[in-house]
Short mmCIF file of C-alpha atoms and ligand atoms in Angstrom, two decimals:
data_model
loop_
_atom_site.label_atom_id
_atom_site.label_comp_id
_atom_site.label_asym_id
_atom_site.label_seq_id
_atom_site.Cartn_x
_atom_site.Cartn_y
_atom_site.Cartn_z
CA UNK A 20 -32.40 -0.21 86.86
CA UNK A 21 -29.19 0.92 88.18
CA UNK A 22 -27.07 -1.02 84.66
CA UNK A 23 -27.93 1.99 82.54
CA UNK A 24 -26.59 4.59 84.65
CA UNK A 25 -24.76 7.79 83.03
CA UNK A 26 -21.28 8.01 83.59
CA UNK A 27 -20.45 11.33 85.83
CA UNK A 28 -17.65 12.41 82.72
CA UNK A 29 -22.71 12.66 80.44
CA UNK A 30 -24.03 14.02 84.09
CA UNK A 31 -23.32 17.27 81.54
CA UNK A 32 -21.69 18.96 83.87
CA UNK A 33 -18.65 18.59 82.19
CA UNK A 34 -16.39 16.87 84.36
CA UNK A 35 -13.80 14.84 83.91
CA UNK A 36 -12.50 11.52 85.34
CA UNK A 37 -10.31 10.22 87.84
CA UNK A 38 -12.99 13.48 89.50
CA UNK A 39 -11.49 15.36 92.60
CA UNK A 40 -14.48 16.16 95.03
CA UNK A 41 -12.55 18.12 97.53
CA UNK A 42 -13.22 19.76 100.91
CA UNK A 43 -14.04 20.08 104.33
CA UNK A 44 -16.14 16.77 106.39
CA UNK A 45 -18.70 20.22 107.51
CA UNK A 46 -19.20 23.26 106.61
CA UNK A 47 -18.36 25.75 109.52
CA UNK A 48 -17.53 29.51 109.20
CA UNK A 49 -17.32 31.92 106.58
CA UNK A 50 -13.44 31.95 106.80
CA UNK A 51 -12.88 28.20 107.20
CA UNK A 52 -15.65 27.40 103.33
CA UNK A 53 -13.78 30.44 101.67
CA UNK A 54 -10.79 30.05 102.92
CA UNK A 55 -10.50 26.64 102.44
CA UNK A 56 -12.33 27.17 98.58
CA UNK A 57 -9.98 29.44 97.22
CA UNK A 58 -7.75 27.12 98.52
CA UNK A 59 -9.12 23.79 96.51
CA UNK A 60 -9.39 25.57 93.68
CA UNK A 61 -6.19 27.52 93.61
CA UNK A 62 -4.79 24.21 93.05
CA UNK A 63 -6.62 23.12 90.09
CA UNK A 64 -6.90 19.80 90.79
CA UNK A 65 -10.25 19.08 92.11
CA UNK A 66 -13.40 19.80 90.24
CA UNK A 67 -16.53 19.96 92.71
CA UNK A 68 -15.89 21.54 95.86
CA UNK A 69 -17.62 19.23 99.64
CA UNK A 70 -18.72 20.55 102.95
CA UNK A 71 -21.24 18.81 104.33
CA UNK A 72 -24.07 21.08 106.17
CA UNK A 73 -25.85 18.38 108.40
CA UNK A 74 -23.80 16.08 110.08
CA UNK A 75 -25.58 12.91 111.85
CA UNK A 76 -22.63 12.19 114.52
CA UNK A 77 -22.58 9.22 116.50
CA UNK A 78 -22.95 10.29 119.40
CA UNK A 79 -25.44 13.56 120.66
CA UNK A 80 -23.75 17.20 121.76
CA UNK A 81 -21.24 17.59 119.45
CA UNK A 82 -21.30 19.48 116.46
CA UNK A 83 -24.20 18.84 114.25
CA UNK A 84 -23.69 20.74 111.01
CA UNK A 85 -23.98 24.97 111.01
CA UNK A 86 -27.19 24.90 109.00
CA UNK A 87 -28.72 26.59 105.55
CA UNK A 88 -25.88 29.90 106.03
CA UNK A 89 -22.84 27.23 105.38
CA UNK A 90 -24.75 27.19 101.55
CA UNK A 91 -24.41 30.62 101.56
CA UNK A 92 -21.16 30.18 102.11
CA UNK A 93 -20.35 27.33 99.96
CA UNK A 94 -22.58 29.03 97.13
CA UNK A 95 -19.75 31.43 97.35
CA UNK A 96 -16.37 30.24 96.40
CA UNK A 97 -18.89 28.60 93.45
CA UNK A 98 -19.68 32.35 92.48
CA UNK A 99 -15.98 32.14 92.75
CA UNK A 100 -13.74 29.29 91.72
CA UNK A 101 -16.42 28.02 89.47
CA UNK A 102 -15.94 24.67 91.78
CA UNK A 103 -18.99 22.58 91.07
CA UNK A 104 -20.50 21.76 95.00
CA UNK A 105 -22.09 18.50 96.66
CA UNK A 106 -22.74 18.36 100.07
CA UNK A 107 -24.99 15.39 102.31
CA UNK A 108 -28.65 15.22 101.91
CA UNK A 109 -30.16 12.81 104.60
CA UNK A 110 -34.33 14.47 104.90
CA UNK A 111 -36.07 15.83 101.92
CA UNK A 112 -35.76 19.61 103.41
CA UNK A 113 -31.45 18.93 103.43
CA UNK A 114 -32.89 18.20 99.33
CA UNK A 115 -35.11 21.45 99.50
CA UNK A 116 -32.19 23.68 101.07
CA UNK A 117 -29.21 22.47 98.78
CA UNK A 118 -31.49 22.61 95.51
CA UNK A 119 -32.62 26.58 96.98
CA UNK A 120 -29.07 27.06 96.73
CA UNK A 121 -27.68 25.64 93.90
CA UNK A 122 -25.71 22.48 95.48
CA UNK A 123 -24.99 20.83 91.91
CA UNK A 124 -24.87 17.18 93.32
CA UNK A 125 -25.78 15.64 96.20
CA UNK A 126 -24.88 12.97 98.18
CA UNK A 127 -26.27 10.24 100.70
CA UNK A 128 -25.12 9.78 103.82
CA UNK A 129 -23.79 5.47 105.65
CA UNK A 130 -25.95 6.20 107.79
CA UNK A 131 -28.81 6.68 105.45
CA UNK A 132 -28.45 4.06 102.36
CA UNK A 133 -29.39 1.55 105.85
CA UNK A 134 -32.57 3.04 106.28
CA UNK A 135 -35.09 2.03 103.75
CA UNK A 136 -37.61 5.49 104.97
CA UNK A 137 -34.59 7.94 105.22
CA UNK A 138 -33.99 7.31 100.60
CA UNK A 139 -37.64 6.34 99.29
CA UNK A 140 -38.20 10.10 101.53
CA UNK A 141 -34.81 11.11 99.51
CA UNK A 142 -35.57 9.99 96.53
CA UNK A 143 -40.11 10.75 97.22
CA UNK A 144 -38.02 14.49 97.08
CA UNK A 145 -36.46 14.44 94.70
CA UNK A 146 -39.66 12.99 91.37
CA UNK A 147 -38.83 15.32 88.96
CA UNK A 148 -36.04 17.09 89.55
CA UNK A 149 -33.13 16.54 87.57
CA UNK A 150 -30.02 16.37 90.16
CA UNK A 151 -27.30 13.96 90.13
CA UNK A 152 -26.96 12.07 93.20
CA UNK A 153 -24.21 10.22 94.60
CA UNK A 154 -25.04 6.90 97.08
CA UNK A 155 -22.02 6.47 99.66
CA UNK A 156 -22.43 2.46 101.37
CA UNK A 157 -24.20 2.23 104.42
CA UNK A 158 -21.71 1.60 107.33
CA UNK A 159 -22.56 -2.70 107.11
CA UNK A 160 -21.18 -4.25 104.31
CA UNK A 161 -24.58 -4.82 102.74
CA UNK A 162 -24.43 -4.38 99.27
CA UNK A 163 -28.94 -5.01 98.23
CA UNK A 164 -28.44 -1.84 100.69
CA UNK A 165 -26.21 0.24 98.67
CA UNK A 166 -28.08 -1.01 95.56
CA UNK A 167 -31.50 -1.07 96.73
CA UNK A 168 -30.57 3.51 97.81
CA UNK A 169 -29.52 3.47 93.78
CA UNK A 170 -32.66 1.83 93.11
CA UNK A 171 -35.45 3.82 95.08
CA UNK A 172 -33.09 7.00 93.06
CA UNK A 173 -32.98 5.63 90.35
CA UNK A 174 -37.68 4.88 90.40
CA UNK A 175 -37.47 8.41 90.67
CA UNK A 176 -36.06 9.17 88.30
CA UNK A 177 -33.05 9.96 89.05
CA UNK A 178 -29.87 9.65 86.03
CA UNK A 179 -27.10 10.56 86.89
CA UNK A 180 -25.99 7.69 90.25
CA UNK A 181 -22.83 7.31 91.29
CA UNK A 182 -21.70 5.07 93.95
CA UNK A 183 -18.78 5.89 97.40
CA UNK A 184 -17.51 3.29 99.06
CA UNK A 185 -16.73 4.60 102.52
CA UNK A 186 -15.63 1.70 103.94
CA UNK A 187 -17.74 -0.23 106.35
CA UNK A 188 -18.10 -0.83 109.95
CA UNK A 189 -16.30 -3.85 111.46
CA UNK A 190 -15.31 -5.64 115.30
CA UNK A 191 -12.63 -6.41 114.67
CA UNK A 192 -9.22 -4.06 114.85
CA UNK A 193 -7.41 -2.92 111.76
CA UNK A 194 -5.58 -0.50 111.13
CA UNK A 195 -8.11 2.07 109.67
CA UNK A 196 -11.82 3.37 110.28
CA UNK A 197 -13.23 1.95 108.34
CA UNK A 198 -12.54 -1.07 106.59
CA UNK A 199 -12.29 -0.93 102.47
CA UNK A 200 -13.22 -4.50 101.81
CA UNK A 201 -12.67 -3.63 98.13
CA UNK A 202 -14.58 -7.12 97.38
CA UNK A 203 -17.82 -4.74 97.91
CA UNK A 204 -16.76 -2.16 96.10
CA UNK A 205 -15.47 -4.77 93.19
CA UNK A 206 -18.27 -7.29 93.26
CA UNK A 207 -20.48 -3.86 92.53
CA UNK A 208 -19.11 -2.87 89.84
CA UNK A 209 -19.29 -7.14 88.18
CA UNK A 210 -22.52 -6.81 88.25
CA UNK A 211 -23.33 -2.09 87.42
CA UNK A 212 -19.92 -1.34 84.71
CA UNK A 213 -21.48 0.94 83.70
CA UNK A 214 -21.80 3.04 87.36
CA UNK A 215 -19.33 4.47 88.34
CA UNK A 216 -17.65 4.01 91.84
CA UNK A 217 -15.79 7.14 93.45
CA UNK A 218 -13.84 6.30 96.74
CA UNK A 219 -13.52 8.00 99.48
CA UNK A 220 -9.88 7.57 102.11
CA UNK A 221 -10.28 9.75 104.62
CA UNK A 222 -13.47 7.74 106.01
CA UNK A 223 -12.25 4.39 105.10
CA UNK A 224 -8.19 5.71 106.41
CA UNK A 225 -9.27 7.67 109.68
CA UNK A 226 -6.02 9.44 109.35
CA UNK A 227 -4.89 12.02 107.78
CA UNK A 228 -1.42 8.70 106.39
CA UNK A 229 -3.04 6.00 105.56
CA UNK A 230 -4.82 8.56 103.01
CA UNK A 231 -2.33 8.03 100.52
CA UNK A 232 -2.38 4.31 100.64
CA UNK A 233 -6.23 3.89 100.25
CA UNK A 234 -6.59 6.93 97.18
CA UNK A 235 -3.41 4.40 95.31
CA UNK A 236 -4.95 1.80 96.28
CA UNK A 237 -8.96 2.97 94.70
CA UNK A 238 -6.85 4.32 91.42
CA UNK A 239 -5.18 1.27 91.10
CA UNK A 240 -8.67 -0.76 91.05
CA UNK A 241 -10.03 1.94 88.15
CA UNK A 242 -11.81 3.79 90.29
CA UNK A 243 -14.03 6.93 89.06
CA UNK A 244 -12.94 9.48 91.32
CA UNK A 245 -11.69 10.06 95.03
CA UNK A 246 -13.45 12.35 97.44
CA UNK A 247 -11.09 14.10 100.33
CA UNK A 248 -11.40 16.01 102.83
CA UNK A 249 -9.84 18.96 102.90
CA UNK A 250 -9.75 21.97 105.50
CA UNK A 251 -7.57 25.09 105.81
CA UNK A 252 -6.43 24.65 109.74
CA UNK A 253 -7.28 20.12 109.42
CA UNK A 254 -5.35 19.96 113.16
CA UNK A 255 -8.88 21.99 114.59
CA UNK A 256 -11.69 20.81 112.99
CA UNK A 257 -15.34 21.04 114.07
CA UNK A 258 -15.78 16.95 112.99
CA UNK A 259 -13.52 14.45 112.04
CA UNK A 260 -9.36 16.28 112.29
CA UNK A 261 -8.04 13.45 112.38
CA UNK A 262 -8.43 12.65 109.01
CA UNK A 263 -8.48 16.03 106.73
CA UNK A 264 -5.42 17.73 105.17
CA UNK A 265 -4.58 20.80 104.16
CA UNK A 266 -4.95 22.00 100.63
CA UNK A 267 -1.56 21.97 99.88
CA UNK A 268 -0.72 18.29 101.35
CA UNK A 269 -3.86 17.29 99.43
CA UNK A 270 -2.20 18.96 96.62
CA UNK A 271 0.78 17.65 97.10
CA UNK A 272 -0.73 14.16 97.93
CA UNK A 273 -2.46 13.71 94.68
CA UNK A 274 0.57 15.06 92.70
CA UNK A 275 1.86 11.89 93.99
CA UNK A 276 -0.94 9.61 93.28
CA UNK A 277 0.33 7.23 90.51
CA UNK A 278 -2.68 7.27 87.07
CA UNK A 279 -2.21 3.56 85.54
CA UNK A 280 -4.30 3.03 82.77
CA UNK A 281 -7.02 1.29 82.91
CA UNK A 282 -7.57 -2.86 81.55
CA UNK A 283 -7.13 -4.71 78.31
CA UNK A 284 -9.46 -2.57 75.60
CA UNK A 285 -6.74 0.98 75.75
CA UNK A 286 -4.92 0.96 73.13
CA UNK A 287 -2.71 2.46 75.16
CA UNK A 288 -2.52 -0.69 77.59
CA UNK A 289 1.66 -1.66 76.35
CA UNK A 290 3.20 -0.51 79.42
CA UNK A 291 4.19 -3.61 80.16
CA UNK A 292 6.94 -2.66 83.26
CA UNK A 293 4.20 -0.11 84.76
CA UNK A 294 1.69 -2.91 85.01
CA UNK A 295 3.56 -4.98 86.23
CA UNK A 296 5.00 -2.46 88.94
CA UNK A 297 1.36 -1.85 89.47
CA UNK A 298 1.04 -6.04 90.88
CA UNK A 299 4.49 -5.45 92.93
CA UNK A 300 2.64 -2.81 94.71
CA UNK A 301 -0.59 -4.67 95.79
CA UNK A 302 1.59 -7.49 97.33
CA UNK A 303 3.50 -5.40 99.22
CA UNK A 304 0.59 -3.61 101.08
CA UNK A 305 -1.09 -7.43 100.92
CA UNK A 306 2.79 -8.79 102.48
CA UNK A 307 2.44 -5.90 105.33
CA UNK A 308 -1.05 -6.17 105.53
CA UNK A 309 -0.61 -10.01 106.63
CA UNK A 310 2.30 -8.57 108.67
CA UNK A 311 0.42 -7.32 110.49
CA UNK A 312 -2.26 -9.31 111.34
CA UNK A 313 0.24 -12.01 112.11
CA UNK A 314 2.26 -9.63 114.96
CA UNK A 315 -1.68 -8.75 116.66
CA UNK A 316 -2.47 -12.38 116.72
CA UNK A 317 1.51 -12.25 118.83
CA UNK A 318 -0.51 -10.19 121.18
CA UNK A 319 -2.72 -11.52 121.64
CA UNK A 320 -0.92 -14.64 122.30
CA UNK A 321 1.41 -12.15 124.44
CA UNK A 322 -1.62 -11.78 126.83
CA UNK A 323 -2.70 -15.22 127.23
CA UNK A 324 0.81 -16.12 128.37
CA UNK A 325 0.45 -12.87 130.84
CA UNK A 326 -2.23 -14.54 132.11
CA UNK A 327 -0.81 -17.53 132.69
CA UNK A 328 1.66 -16.34 133.93
CA UNK A 329 4.13 -18.20 130.91
CA UNK A 330 7.58 -17.14 129.61
CA UNK A 331 7.91 -15.27 126.46
CA UNK A 332 10.35 -17.43 124.90
CA UNK A 333 9.85 -20.62 124.68
CA UNK A 334 12.99 -22.53 122.09
CA UNK A 335 11.13 -25.45 120.74
CA UNK A 336 8.04 -24.03 119.21
CA UNK A 337 10.84 -20.94 117.26
CA UNK A 338 12.89 -24.12 116.20
CA UNK A 339 10.10 -25.84 115.03
CA UNK A 340 8.52 -22.77 112.90
CA UNK A 341 11.96 -22.16 111.58
CA UNK A 342 12.35 -25.27 110.21
CA UNK A 343 9.27 -26.03 108.66
CA UNK A 344 8.83 -22.43 107.14
CA UNK A 345 12.65 -22.39 105.81
CA UNK A 346 12.04 -26.52 104.06
CA UNK A 347 8.35 -24.69 102.75
CA UNK A 348 10.15 -21.68 101.91
CA UNK A 349 13.09 -23.30 99.61
CA UNK A 350 10.75 -26.31 97.66
CA UNK A 351 8.52 -22.48 96.47
CA UNK A 352 12.18 -21.74 94.72
CA UNK A 353 13.16 -18.57 97.33
CA UNK A 354 16.75 -19.03 99.21
CA UNK A 355 17.03 -20.38 103.21
CA UNK A 356 19.40 -17.53 103.89
CA UNK A 357 16.37 -15.72 102.93
CA UNK A 358 14.41 -17.53 104.72
CA UNK A 359 16.78 -17.05 107.95
CA UNK A 360 16.75 -13.97 107.78
CA UNK A 361 12.79 -13.06 107.23
CA UNK A 362 11.92 -15.15 109.94
CA UNK A 363 14.47 -13.56 113.02
CA UNK A 364 12.61 -10.12 111.99
CA UNK A 365 9.72 -11.19 112.64
CA UNK A 366 10.83 -12.79 115.41
CA UNK A 367 12.57 -10.21 116.95
CA UNK A 368 8.97 -8.06 116.49
CA UNK A 369 6.74 -10.38 117.79
CA UNK A 370 9.23 -11.28 121.12
CA UNK A 371 8.93 -7.06 121.59
CA UNK A 372 5.86 -6.15 121.13
CA UNK A 373 5.08 -9.88 123.53
CA UNK A 374 7.32 -7.64 126.11
CA UNK A 375 5.55 -4.66 126.18
CA UNK A 376 2.52 -6.62 126.43
CA UNK A 377 4.22 -8.34 129.51
CA UNK A 378 4.74 -4.35 130.44
CA UNK A 379 1.11 -3.55 130.41
CA UNK A 380 2.13 -1.36 127.34
CA UNK A 381 0.25 -2.49 124.70
CA UNK A 382 1.24 -1.59 121.12
CA UNK A 383 -0.96 1.20 120.11
CA UNK A 384 -2.50 0.39 116.39
CA UNK A 385 -4.35 3.39 114.02
CA UNK A 386 -7.93 3.75 114.68
C1 PEP B 409 -18.99 12.74 106.09
O1 PEP B 409 -18.90 12.69 103.91
O2 PEP B 409 -18.61 13.59 105.86
C2 PEP B 409 -19.77 12.07 106.31
C3 PEP B 409 -20.13 12.02 107.38
O3 PEP B 409 -18.98 10.58 105.89
P1 PEP B 409 -20.10 9.19 106.07
O4 PEP B 409 -21.21 9.02 105.45
O5 PEP B 409 -19.37 7.99 104.60
O6 PEP B 409 -19.27 8.58 107.66
MN1 MN B 410 -16.30 13.46 107.16
#
């Protein structure tokens, strides 16, 4: 049912891909919404303005969204700047209010996609309504649940659907707030080549610093666009303060992204150097990812040694590592000098990390 979804460029809204959707996590005040919207529009990169009006918060007592009045502020942004509007809906009432205030595109949040009752309620509210809907992946890595939500909407007659990849909750410690599990997005695209997928680097990253990395990776995977949270004063945002960027910063990071040409059936895909550089970028990312994973294991070993009163440095073990790895690396065509230097660096950093553990100063990992 979702095989023949209209792609974003064919939604009839004048949108071009890759599409940039930007705006604050939450609408907070009239001033914040208008200033953010104006600054985003001024940079000219985004085509759609986002803001959360009803916020699904993990624990009660936090800001749960400004409600309907925020839609009036968003409508003002649209009137002044021409940016299209999108917001999250989780109930039939949200749908009704969003439509009443001229929201152009709806999205279903990760905490709603997990619940077929809620998705069905939204789908029922959309029967006979002609509006595009973007569906965020469920918080758990369950492709069928993601697809199922889109099928419910398609069943209600919605023929303009896009998926949003926003990462997945994971028990494992990762540098991300939500583990990207890129393979899930790739699998979705493989099953439904026509379905556009937009990446939400903000909710994957969880911190401003990681947004460019995630955004680039998404573009390299040929995603149809990015949704990035942007706020005039991110540090005092009422929700997701750590992952929002100012409109200026958004402009800067977006301009620094490399938009590679899509795949081989594009006649322009002759730029071999560009393709090879892309490969290098990907491999470097993998190397760093592996090193970070290695350091986490190192830290666990440090904790274990500490519990058992064992010293950090065990010369025998280290010699064994060097001998084995150098032999292997040489067989792979790497020079002995390079291998030894690299291992030395890894070893030094591991010892430093274990020292921190011994002295009760565990490394802070971004979450
Ligand atoms: C959001 O976009 O601000 C949001 C709540 O996202 P998610 O549903 O991906 O957690
Ligand atoms: Mn958010």
